[in-house]
């Protein structure tokens, strides 16, 4: 989902994991760019500039290969008292400029995003700078902090902001500077020898969905963490998916996506523009929406409800934002949508009917994935906002209309709200043809919504009202029971002329109507269109059972059938009268023309 036009498309699986409190944001140097702080490569260059040195051949080769930690390690070895001097230069370089209006916007956004609904903060940074500390103090956030190597165990009780590679405490003390993980030697100690950082990262990946923010694809820090993850995978550990925000240059999106995928992370890509504008603005918008909770989703609904869905683009996919907001399990955004005045356009119906969801989306609707066996068929299983599985695997599909039969459906708040919205569009032929196209077997709750809407609809044209009355009364059918009379034949032979068998025969021959789009729209005046049902829809009479003629040819040869007909003569007369009356109401026949010539 995109939070801003042209912004990165955040996978809905990540959004859902975040809503559930299972996401940990892992922040790199890129988030501090608005505070005028450098990336890792920029930091290395600043250290050399501080000492007035050029890179040696070995250092230049390491730097060219994106091995910035190795570059600093080589410089540290070359300088007298190099360890302290390199770190002092790092501390001097990492003094933020907080004068800019948006200098701390991204840090504040990440602090808000990292706070779970239960109040725990789960945020990690590999930066040394104190921008997060400035924001925490200024905004009076109650956020515990932990600096390496004293780290908590990243499990359920973990709460706080973790400086995985250390934090500059502002004193400039040698002890503090020595605690920073900056050079290849420091990384080797933390990830390979003592392994305290590797253990932390491994435990983190096992328990949470990780989202990297502010790292370049060649960042050595990212390499160390992904190596730790790869080691776990080789040991058979199952870990949740990891995501990473990354930018791409014009024409190189596919290439960049492939490069990220080789690191075993799902890339969330945005195009290069003005110092990572789309990244920072997306995080800001996401944090605001998350902070506002369900009200944030209702705001998305209010912002886009009156837009025509066909104007949604890849660059600004507001349809995906709407569907995501409307599927909130509280049903409040959907309720807000249904109560808007004027009513949001019927064009949204096509989007709500698209089978855009799969098994991975089931938890969003309160449906356990365990309800679906892992088969090739189920992996291809798709459902829509208006027709989807119910939380209980024993319950029927949750829908408004059913193709096969009429059954009650235990709706959730989302379905109930969307049903109310749709019932407000009785004047639109799109609604009528959608209902009959879905099968016309109204779920009882939706039938009640439609009947109530019919009672309240004072401006509905007489012909539209008549067509809707056909639907809610059960006369409208989109399909016949092709085996109805054939099954009846077997039962008649077995049980003979009983009351139940007679009723089943009547049911098989009960009249119904097939309602479909007209073959062509008339060009007559609007007054003519209001007089004829055929100007709105094509209506044909049909029987509940199909292939009646062929079935009857066999049935009438049964020895007992002639006596059976004598018992149901009155019933057949009533059915014929009902059929002719229905044909007159549907304007299929009149006092001037009917089917009596056949």
Coordinates of C-alpha atoms in Angstrom, one line a residue:
X1 CA 0.0 0.0 0.0
X2 CA 1.2 3.5 -0.8
X3 CA 0.8 6.2 1.8
X4 CA 1.8 9.0 -0.6
X5 CA 1.6 9.4 -4.4
X6 CA 4.7 7.9 -6.1
X7 CA 5.8 6.5 -2.7
X8 CA 6.9 2.9 -2.1
X9 CA 4.3 0.2 -2.0
X10 CA 4.4 -1.3 1.5
X11 CA 3.4 -5.0 1.4
X12 CA 0.1 -5.6 3.2
X13 CA 1.7 -8.6 5.0
X14 CA 4.1 -6.1 6.6
X15 CA 1.3 -3.7 7.5
X16 CA -0.7 -6.5 9.2
X17 CA 2.4 -7.8 11.1
X18 CA 3.0 -4.2 12.3
X19 CA -0.6 -3.8 13.4
X20 CA -0.2 -7.0 15.4
X21 CA 3.0 -5.7 17.1
X22 CA 5.3 -8.1 15.4
X23 CA 7.5 -5.7 13.5
X24 CA 10.9 -4.3 14.5
X25 CA 12.4 -1.4 12.6
X26 CA 16.1 -1.6 12.1
X27 CA 17.5 1.9 11.4
X28 CA 20.6 2.8 9.5
X29 CA 22.5 6.1 8.7
X30 CA 20.0 7.1 6.0
X31 CA 17.4 8.1 8.5
X32 CA 19.7 10.9 9.8
X33 CA 20.2 12.5 6.5
X34 CA 17.7 15.3 7.1
X35 CA 19.7 16.2 10.2
X36 CA 22.8 16.7 7.9
X37 CA 24.5 13.6 9.1
X38 CA 26.4 11.4 6.6
X39 CA 25.9 7.8 5.5
X40 CA 28.5 5.2 6.4
X41 CA 30.5 6.1 3.3
X42 CA 30.2 9.8 4.1
X43 CA 31.3 9.2 7.6
X44 CA 34.5 7.5 6.4
X45 CA 35.3 10.3 4.1
X46 CA 34.7 12.8 6.9
X47 CA 37.2 11.0 9.2
X48 CA 39.9 11.2 6.5
X49 CA 39.1 14.8 6.0
X50 CA 39.4 15.5 9.7
X51 CA 42.9 14.0 9.8
X52 CA 43.9 15.6 6.5
X53 CA 44.8 12.2 5.0
X54 CA 44.3 10.5 1.6
X55 CA 43.4 6.8 1.5
X56 CA 46.2 4.4 0.9
X57 CA 46.0 1.9 -1.9
X58 CA 44.6 -0.8 0.4
X59 CA 42.2 1.6 2.0
X60 CA 41.1 2.9 -1.4
X61 CA 40.4 -0.6 -2.6
X62 CA 38.4 -1.4 0.5
X63 CA 36.4 1.8 0.1
X64 CA 35.7 1.1 -3.5
X65 CA 34.4 -2.3 -2.6
X66 CA 31.9 -0.7 -0.1
X67 CA 33.9 -2.2 2.8
X68 CA 33.7 1.0 4.9
X69 CA 34.4 -0.9 8.2
X70 CA 37.6 -2.4 6.7
X71 CA 38.6 1.1 5.5
X72 CA 38.3 2.5 9.0
X73 CA 40.1 -0.5 10.4
X74 CA 43.1 0.0 8.0
X75 CA 43.2 3.7 8.9
X76 CA 43.1 2.9 12.6
X77 CA 46.1 0.6 12.1
X78 CA 48.0 3.3 10.1
X79 CA 47.6 6.1 12.7
X80 CA 49.5 6.4 15.9
X81 CA 46.9 5.9 18.7
X82 CA 44.6 5.3 15.8
X83 CA 41.7 3.7 17.7
X84 CA 41.1 6.8 19.8
X85 CA 41.8 9.3 17.0
X86 CA 39.4 7.6 14.5
X87 CA 36.6 7.5 17.1
X88 CA 37.2 11.1 18.1
X89 CA 36.8 12.1 14.5
X90 CA 33.6 10.0 14.3
X91 CA 32.2 11.8 17.3
X92 CA 33.0 15.2 15.9
X93 CA 31.4 14.3 12.5
X94 CA 28.2 13.0 14.1
X95 CA 26.9 16.3 15.5
X96 CA 23.5 16.8 14.0
X97 CA 22.1 20.0 12.7
X98 CA 18.5 20.1 14.1
X99 CA 17.6 23.6 12.8
X100 CA 15.8 22.2 9.7
X101 CA 12.0 21.8 10.0
X102 CA 12.2 18.1 9.0
X103 CA 15.5 17.3 10.7
X104 CA 13.9 14.9 13.2
X105 CA 10.7 14.1 11.5
X106 CA 11.8 10.6 10.4
X107 CA 13.1 9.7 13.9
X108 CA 9.9 10.8 15.5
X109 CA 7.9 8.8 12.9
X110 CA 10.0 5.7 13.7
X111 CA 9.5 6.1 17.4
X112 CA 5.8 6.2 16.9
X113 CA 5.7 3.3 14.5
X114 CA 7.8 1.2 16.9
X115 CA 5.4 1.6 19.8
X116 CA 3.0 -1.3 19.9
X117 CA -0.6 -1.0 20.8
X118 CA 0.3 -2.5 24.2
X119 CA 2.8 0.4 24.8
X120 CA 6.1 -1.4 24.3
X121 CA 8.8 0.2 22.1
X122 CA 10.7 -2.1 19.8
X123 CA 13.3 -0.1 17.8
X124 CA 16.9 -0.8 16.8
X125 CA 19.5 1.5 15.3
X126 CA 23.1 0.9 14.3
X127 CA 23.7 4.6 14.3
X128 CA 25.9 6.2 17.0
X129 CA 24.3 9.7 16.9
X130 CA 22.0 11.2 19.5
X131 CA 19.1 12.3 17.2
X132 CA 16.7 9.8 18.7
X133 CA 17.7 11.0 22.2
X134 CA 16.9 14.6 21.2
X135 CA 13.5 13.6 19.9
X136 CA 12.7 11.5 23.0
X137 CA 13.5 14.4 25.3
X138 CA 11.7 17.0 23.1
X139 CA 8.5 15.0 22.7
X140 CA 8.7 13.6 26.2
X141 CA 8.4 10.0 25.0
X142 CA 8.7 7.4 27.7
X143 CA 11.2 5.3 25.8
X144 CA 13.8 3.1 27.6
X145 CA 17.2 2.9 25.8
X146 CA 19.8 0.2 25.8
X147 CA 23.3 0.6 24.3
X148 CA 25.7 -2.2 23.3
X149 CA 27.0 -4.4 24.6
X150 CA 24.4 -4.4 27.4
X151 CA 21.4 -5.6 25.4
X152 CA 18.1 -7.1 26.4
X153 CA 16.9 -10.5 25.0
X154 CA 14.6 -9.6 22.0
X155 CA 11.6 -11.6 23.1
X156 CA 8.0 -10.6 24.1
X157 CA 9.0 -8.6 27.2
X158 CA 11.6 -6.5 25.4
X159 CA 10.8 -2.8 25.6
X160 CA 13.0 0.1 24.3
X161 CA 15.3 1.6 21.8
X162 CA 18.5 -0.4 21.2
X163 CA 21.7 1.1 20.0
X164 CA 23.1 -2.1 18.6
X165 CA 26.6 -0.7 17.8
X166 CA 26.8 1.7 20.7
X167 CA 25.8 5.3 21.4
X168 CA 27.8 8.5 21.7
X169 CA 27.0 9.7 25.3
X170 CA 28.3 13.2 24.6
X171 CA 31.2 13.0 27.1
X172 CA 33.9 12.1 24.6
X173 CA 35.3 9.6 27.1
X174 CA 37.7 7.0 25.8
X175 CA 35.5 4.3 27.4
X176 CA 32.4 5.5 25.6
X177 CA 34.3 5.8 22.3
X178 CA 35.8 2.4 22.6
X179 CA 32.3 0.9 22.9
X180 CA 31.4 1.9 19.3
X181 CA 31.3 -0.9 16.7
X182 CA 32.8 1.0 13.8
X183 CA 35.8 -0.9 12.3
X184 CA 36.1 -4.4 10.8
X185 CA 37.8 -5.5 14.0
X186 CA 34.9 -4.3 16.1
X187 CA 32.4 -6.1 13.8
X188 CA 34.5 -9.3 13.9
X189 CA 34.5 -9.2 17.7
X190 CA 30.7 -8.5 17.9
X191 CA 29.5 -10.9 15.2
X192 CA 32.2 -13.6 14.9
X193 CA 34.3 -13.9 18.1
X194 CA 32.2 -12.9 21.1
X195 CA 29.1 -13.1 18.9
X196 CA 26.9 -11.0 21.2
X197 CA 25.6 -9.0 18.3
X198 CA 25.1 -12.1 16.1
X199 CA 23.1 -13.8 18.9
X200 CA 21.0 -10.8 19.4
X201 CA 20.3 -10.5 15.6
X202 CA 19.5 -14.2 15.3
X203 CA 17.1 -14.1 18.2
X204 CA 15.5 -11.0 16.8
X205 CA 14.9 -12.6 13.4
X206 CA 13.4 -15.7 15.0
X207 CA 10.8 -13.7 16.9
X208 CA 10.0 -10.7 14.8
X209 CA 9.4 -9.5 11.3
X210 CA 12.3 -7.1 10.7
X211 CA 12.1 -4.0 8.5
X212 CA 15.4 -2.3 7.5
X213 CA 15.2 1.5 7.0
X214 CA 18.1 3.8 6.0
X215 CA 20.5 1.2 4.6
X216 CA 22.0 1.1 1.2
X217 CA 22.1 -2.2 -0.7
X218 CA 25.9 -2.5 -0.3
X219 CA 26.0 -1.4 3.4
X220 CA 28.5 -3.6 5.3
X221 CA 26.3 -3.4 8.4
X222 CA 23.5 -5.0 6.5
X223 CA 25.9 -7.7 5.2
X224 CA 26.9 -8.7 8.7
X225 CA 23.3 -9.0 9.8
X226 CA 22.2 -11.0 6.8
X227 CA 25.3 -13.3 7.2
X228 CA 24.0 -14.0 10.8
X229 CA 20.6 -14.7 9.4
X230 CA 22.0 -17.0 6.7
X231 CA 23.9 -19.0 9.4
X232 CA 20.7 -19.6 11.2
X233 CA 18.9 -20.7 8.0
X234 CA 21.6 -23.2 7.4
X235 CA 20.9 -24.6 10.9
X236 CA 17.3 -25.1 9.9
X237 CA 15.8 -22.1 11.7
X238 CA 12.5 -20.8 10.3
X239 CA 12.3 -17.0 10.4
X240 CA 9.7 -14.5 9.4
X241 CA 10.2 -12.5 6.3
X242 CA 12.5 -9.5 6.4
X243 CA 11.8 -6.3 4.5
X244 CA 14.0 -3.4 3.5
X245 CA 13.3 0.1 2.1
X246 CA 15.6 0.8 -0.8
X247 CA 15.8 3.4 -3.6
X248 CA 16.3 2.8 -7.3
X249 CA 17.5 4.8 -10.3
X250 CA 15.5 5.4 -13.4
X251 CA 15.1 2.2 -15.4
X252 CA 16.8 0.1 -12.8
X253 CA 13.9 -1.0 -10.6
X254 CA 13.9 -4.6 -11.7
X255 CA 17.7 -4.9 -11.3
X256 CA 17.6 -3.3 -7.9
X257 CA 14.7 -5.6 -6.8
X258 CA 16.8 -8.6 -7.8
X259 CA 19.9 -7.4 -6.0
X260 CA 17.9 -6.9 -2.8
X261 CA 16.3 -10.4 -3.2
X262 CA 19.7 -12.0 -3.2
X263 CA 20.1 -10.7 0.3
X264 CA 17.0 -12.7 1.4
X265 CA 14.9 -9.6 2.1
X266 CA 11.7 -8.3 0.5
X267 CA 12.5 -4.9 -1.0
X268 CA 10.2 -2.0 -0.6
X269 CA 11.4 0.2 -3.4
X270 CA 11.1 4.0 -4.1
X271 CA 12.6 6.0 -6.8
X272 CA 15.5 8.4 -6.3
X273 CA 14.2 11.9 -5.6
X274 CA 15.5 14.8 -3.6
X275 CA 17.4 13.2 -0.7
X276 CA 15.1 10.1 -0.3
X277 CA 12.0 12.3 -0.1
X278 CA 9.6 9.4 -0.8
X279 CA 11.1 7.4 2.1
X280 CA 10.9 10.1 4.7
X281 CA 7.4 11.3 3.7
X282 CA 6.1 7.7 3.6
X283 CA 7.3 7.0 7.1
X284 CA 5.8 10.3 8.3
X285 CA 2.4 9.5 6.7
X286 CA 2.5 5.9 8.0
X287 CA 3.3 7.0 11.5
X288 CA 0.5 9.6 11.5
X289 CA -2.0 7.0 10.3
X290 CA -0.8 4.4 12.9
X291 CA -0.8 7.0 15.7
X292 CA -4.5 7.8 14.9
X293 CA -5.4 4.1 14.9
X294 CA -8.7 3.3 13.4
X295 CA -9.4 7.1 13.0
X296 CA -6.4 7.2 10.7
X297 CA -8.0 4.5 8.5
X298 CA -11.3 6.4 8.5
X299 CA -9.4 9.5 7.4
X300 CA -8.1 7.5 4.4
X301 CA -11.6 6.5 3.6
X302 CA -12.9 10.0 3.8
X303 CA -10.1 11.3 1.6
X304 CA -10.7 8.8 -1.3
X305 CA -14.3 7.7 -1.0
X306 CA -15.5 10.0 -3.7
X307 CA -12.7 9.3 -6.1
X308 CA -13.5 7.2 -9.2
X309 CA -11.5 3.9 -8.8
X310 CA -10.5 3.9 -12.4
X311 CA -8.3 7.0 -11.7
X312 CA -6.1 5.0 -9.4
X313 CA -2.6 4.5 -10.8
X314 CA 0.6 2.6 -10.1
X315 CA 2.1 5.9 -8.9
X316 CA -0.9 6.7 -6.7
X317 CA -2.8 3.5 -5.9
X318 CA -5.5 4.9 -3.7
X319 CA -7.7 1.9 -4.3
X320 CA -5.3 -0.3 -2.4
X321 CA -5.3 2.2 0.4
X322 CA -9.1 2.2 0.5
X323 CA -9.4 -1.6 0.5
X324 CA -6.8 -1.9 3.3
X325 CA -8.5 0.8 5.4
X326 CA -12.0 -0.7 4.9
X327 CA -10.9 -4.2 5.9
X328 CA -10.0 -3.0 9.4
X329 CA -11.6 -5.6 11.7
X330 CA -13.4 -3.1 13.9
X331 CA -15.5 -2.2 10.9
X332 CA -15.4 1.5 11.9
X333 CA -13.8 2.7 8.6
X334 CA -16.3 0.7 6.6
X335 CA -19.1 2.1 8.8
X336 CA -17.8 5.6 8.1
X337 CA -17.8 4.8 4.4
X338 CA -21.4 3.5 4.5
X339 CA -22.6 6.6 6.3
X340 CA -21.1 9.2 4.1
X341 CA -23.6 11.6 2.5
X342 CA -23.8 11.7 -0.5
X343 CA -23.2 8.0 -0.9
X344 CA -19.8 7.0 -2.3
X345 CA -20.1 6.0 -6.0
X346 CA -21.2 2.6 -7.1
X347 CA -17.9 2.2 -9.1
X348 CA -16.4 1.0 -5.8
X349 CA -18.4 -2.2 -6.1
X350 CA -16.2 -3.6 -8.8
X351 CA -13.1 -3.1 -6.6
X352 CA -14.8 -4.7 -3.6
X353 CA -15.6 -7.7 -5.7
X354 CA -12.1 -8.3 -7.1
X355 CA -10.5 -11.5 -5.7
X356 CA -7.4 -9.7 -4.6
X357 CA -6.8 -11.5 -1.3
X358 CA -5.1 -14.8 -0.7
X359 CA -4.3 -17.2 2.2
X360 CA -1.7 -14.8 3.5
X361 CA -4.4 -12.2 4.1
X362 CA -6.7 -14.5 6.1
X363 CA -5.5 -13.3 9.6
X364 CA -6.5 -9.8 8.7
X365 CA -10.1 -11.0 8.6
X366 CA -9.8 -13.1 11.8
X367 CA -9.5 -16.4 9.9
X368 CA -6.7 -18.8 11.0
X369 CA -4.5 -19.9 8.2
X370 CA -4.7 -23.4 9.7
X371 CA -8.3 -23.6 8.4
X372 CA -6.8 -24.1 4.9
X373 CA -4.6 -27.1 4.1
X374 CA -1.3 -26.3 2.3
X375 CA -2.3 -27.7 -1.1
X376 CA -1.6 -26.3 -4.6
X377 CA -5.3 -25.5 -4.9
X378 CA -5.4 -23.6 -1.7
X379 CA -2.2 -21.7 -2.6
X380 CA -4.2 -20.3 -5.5
X381 CA -7.2 -19.6 -3.4
X382 CA -8.4 -16.0 -3.8
X383 CA -11.3 -14.1 -2.2
X384 CA -12.8 -10.6 -2.2
X385 CA -14.0 -8.1 0.4
X386 CA -17.6 -9.1 -0.4
X387 CA -17.1 -12.8 -0.6
X388 CA -14.6 -14.4 1.9
X389 CA -14.1 -17.2 4.4
X390 CA -15.8 -16.9 7.8
X391 CA -13.6 -17.2 10.9
X392 CA -15.0 -20.6 11.7
X393 CA -14.1 -23.3 9.1
X394 CA -17.5 -24.9 9.8
X395 CA -19.4 -21.7 8.8
X396 CA -20.4 -21.0 5.2
X397 CA -18.6 -18.4 3.1
X398 CA -19.3 -14.8 4.2
X399 CA -21.1 -13.0 1.4
X400 CA -24.1 -10.9 0.3
X401 CA -25.4 -13.2 -2.4
X402 CA -24.7 -16.9 -3.1
X403 CA -24.6 -18.6 -6.5
X404 CA -25.7 -22.1 -5.3
X405 CA -28.2 -21.8 -2.5
X406 CA -29.7 -19.5 0.1
X407 CA -28.1 -19.7 3.5
X408 CA -27.6 -17.4 6.4
X409 CA -24.2 -15.9 6.9
X410 CA -22.6 -14.7 10.1
X411 CA -21.3 -11.3 8.9
X412 CA -18.6 -9.3 10.5
X413 CA -18.8 -5.5 10.9
X414 CA -17.1 -4.8 7.6
X415 CA -19.5 -6.9 5.6
X416 CA -22.5 -5.4 7.4
X417 CA -21.4 -1.8 6.6
X418 CA -20.7 -2.6 3.0
X419 CA -24.1 -4.2 2.6
X420 CA -25.7 -1.1 3.9
X421 CA -23.7 1.0 1.4
X422 CA -24.7 -1.2 -1.5
X423 CA -28.4 -1.1 -0.5
X424 CA -28.3 2.7 -1.0
X425 CA -27.6 2.2 -4.7
X426 CA -30.9 0.6 -5.7
X427 CA -31.4 3.1 -8.5
X428 CA -28.2 2.0 -10.2
X429 CA -28.4 -0.9 -12.7
X430 CA -24.9 -1.8 -11.8
X431 CA -26.2 -2.9 -8.4
X432 CA -29.1 -4.9 -9.9
X433 CA -26.9 -6.7 -12.4
X434 CA -24.2 -7.4 -9.8
X435 CA -26.8 -9.1 -7.5
X436 CA -28.3 -11.2 -10.2
X437 CA -24.9 -12.0 -11.6
X438 CA -23.8 -13.3 -8.2
X439 CA -26.6 -15.8 -8.2
X440 CA -29.7 -13.9 -6.8
X441 CA -29.8 -16.1 -3.8
X442 CA -29.8 -13.3 -1.2
X443 CA -28.3 -13.9 2.2
X444 CA -31.2 -13.3 4.6
X445 CA -29.4 -10.3 6.2
X446 CA -28.8 -8.7 2.9
X447 CA -32.4 -9.3 1.9
X448 CA -33.5 -7.4 4.9
X449 CA -31.2 -4.5 4.0
X450 CA -32.7 -4.4 0.5
X451 CA -36.3 -4.6 1.7
X452 CA -35.7 -1.7 4.1
X453 CA -34.0 0.3 1.4
X454 CA -36.9 -0.3 -0.9
X455 CA -39.3 0.9 1.7
X456 CA -37.3 4.1 2.2
X457 CA -36.5 4.8 -1.5
X458 CA -39.1 7.4 -2.4
X459 CA -37.3 8.4 -5.7
X460 CA -36.9 5.0 -7.2
X461 CA -38.5 4.6 -10.6
X462 CA -41.5 2.2 -10.9
X463 CA -39.6 -0.2 -13.2
X464 CA -36.5 -0.4 -11.0
X465 CA -38.7 -1.0 -8.0
X466 CA -40.5 -3.8 -9.8
X467 CA -37.2 -5.4 -10.8
X468 CA -35.9 -5.2 -7.3
X469 CA -39.2 -6.7 -6.0
X470 CA -38.6 -9.7 -8.3
X471 CA -35.2 -10.1 -6.7
X472 CA -36.1 -9.8 -3.0
X473 CA -39.2 -12.0 -3.5
X474 CA -37.0 -14.8 -4.9
X475 CA -38.3 -14.9 -8.4
X476 CA -35.0 -13.7 -10.0
X477 CA -32.7 -16.6 -10.7
X478 CA -29.4 -16.7 -12.6
X479 CA -29.3 -20.5 -13.0
X480 CA -31.6 -23.5 -13.2
X481 CA -31.4 -26.8 -11.4
X482 CA -30.6 -28.9 -14.5
X483 CA -31.1 -32.2 -12.6
X484 CA -34.3 -31.3 -10.8
X485 CA -36.9 -33.3 -12.7
X486 CA -34.4 -36.1 -13.3
X487 CA -34.0 -36.6 -9.5
X488 CA -37.7 -36.2 -9.1
X489 CA -38.3 -39.1 -11.6
X490 CA -36.2 -41.4 -9.4
X491 CA -38.1 -40.4 -6.2
X492 CA -41.5 -40.8 -7.9
X493 CA -40.6 -44.3 -9.0
X494 CA -39.4 -45.2 -5.5
X495 CA -42.1 -43.5 -3.3
X496 CA -45.1 -43.0 -5.6
X497 CA -47.8 -40.3 -5.3
X498 CA -47.1 -38.8 -1.8
X499 CA -47.6 -35.3 -0.6
X500 CA -43.9 -34.7 -0.5
X501 CA -43.4 -36.0 -4.0
X502 CA -46.2 -33.7 -5.3
X503 CA -44.7 -30.7 -3.6
X504 CA -41.3 -31.5 -5.1
X505 CA -42.9 -31.7 -8.6
X506 CA -44.4 -28.3 -8.1
X507 CA -41.1 -26.8 -6.9
X508 CA -39.4 -28.1 -10.0
X509 CA -41.9 -26.4 -12.3
X510 CA -42.1 -23.1 -10.3
X511 CA -41.6 -20.1 -12.5
X512 CA -38.7 -17.8 -12.1
X513 CA -37.2 -14.8 -14.0
X514 CA -33.8 -14.4 -15.7
X515 CA -32.7 -10.8 -15.4
X516 CA -29.8 -9.6 -17.5
X517 CA -28.4 -6.6 -19.2
X518 CA -30.5 -5.5 -22.2
X519 CA -29.3 -6.5 -25.6
X520 CA -29.1 -2.9 -26.7
X521 CA -30.1 0.4 -25.1
X522 CA -32.9 2.3 -26.7
X523 CA -32.4 5.7 -28.1
X524 CA -36.0 6.8 -27.4
X525 CA -37.0 9.6 -25.1
X526 CA -36.5 9.3 -21.4
X527 CA -40.3 9.2 -20.9
X528 CA -40.3 6.0 -23.1
X529 CA -37.5 4.5 -21.1
X530 CA -39.4 5.0 -17.9
X531 CA -42.4 3.1 -19.3
X532 CA -40.7 -0.1 -20.3
X533 CA -38.8 -2.6 -18.2
X534 CA -37.0 -3.7 -21.3
X535 CA -35.2 -0.4 -21.5
X536 CA -33.5 -1.3 -18.2
X537 CA -33.1 -5.0 -18.4
X538 CA -33.8 -8.1 -20.4
X539 CA -36.3 -10.3 -18.6
X540 CA -37.1 -13.9 -19.5
X541 CA -39.4 -16.4 -17.8
X542 CA -37.9 -19.8 -16.9
X543 CA -38.7 -22.7 -14.7
X544 CA -36.8 -23.7 -11.6
X545 CA -35.7 -27.0 -13.3
X546 CA -33.8 -27.1 -16.6
X547 CA -34.3 -29.5 -19.5
X548 CA -38.0 -29.9 -18.6
X549 CA -39.1 -31.1 -22.1
X550 CA -36.6 -34.0 -22.3
X551 CA -37.3 -35.0 -18.7
X552 CA -41.1 -34.9 -19.2
X553 CA -40.9 -37.1 -22.3
X554 CA -39.5 -39.9 -20.1
X555 CA -41.6 -39.2 -17.1
X556 CA -45.0 -39.3 -19.0
X557 CA -44.2 -42.9 -20.0
X558 CA -44.2 -44.1 -16.4
X559 CA -47.3 -46.1 -15.8
X560 CA -48.5 -44.3 -12.6
X561 CA -47.8 -40.8 -14.0
X562 CA -51.2 -40.3 -15.6
X563 CA -53.0 -41.0 -12.3
X564 CA -50.5 -38.6 -10.6
X565 CA -51.5 -35.8 -13.0
X566 CA -55.1 -36.1 -11.9
X567 CA -54.1 -35.3 -8.3
X568 CA -52.1 -32.2 -9.2
X569 CA -54.3 -30.7 -11.9
X570 CA -55.3 -27.8 -9.5
X571 CA -51.7 -27.3 -8.5
X572 CA -50.7 -27.1 -12.2
X573 CA -53.4 -24.6 -12.9
X574 CA -52.2 -22.4 -10.0
X575 CA -48.6 -22.6 -11.4
X576 CA -49.8 -21.6 -14.8
X577 CA -51.7 -18.7 -13.4
X578 CA -48.7 -17.6 -11.4
X579 CA -46.5 -17.9 -14.5
X580 CA -48.8 -15.8 -16.6
X581 CA -49.2 -13.2 -13.9
X582 CA -45.4 -13.0 -13.5
X583 CA -45.0 -12.6 -17.3
X584 CA -47.5 -9.7 -17.3
X585 CA -45.7 -7.9 -14.5
X586 CA -42.4 -8.4 -16.2
X587 CA -44.0 -7.1 -19.5
X588 CA -43.2 -10.4 -21.2
X589 CA -46.9 -10.7 -22.2
X590 CA -50.0 -8.5 -22.1
X591 CA -53.6 -8.4 -23.2
X592 CA -52.3 -8.1 -26.8
X593 CA -49.6 -10.7 -26.9
X594 CA -48.4 -13.8 -25.0
X595 CA -47.0 -17.3 -25.5
X596 CA -50.4 -19.0 -26.1
X597 CA -49.6 -19.4 -29.8
X598 CA -46.8 -21.8 -29.1

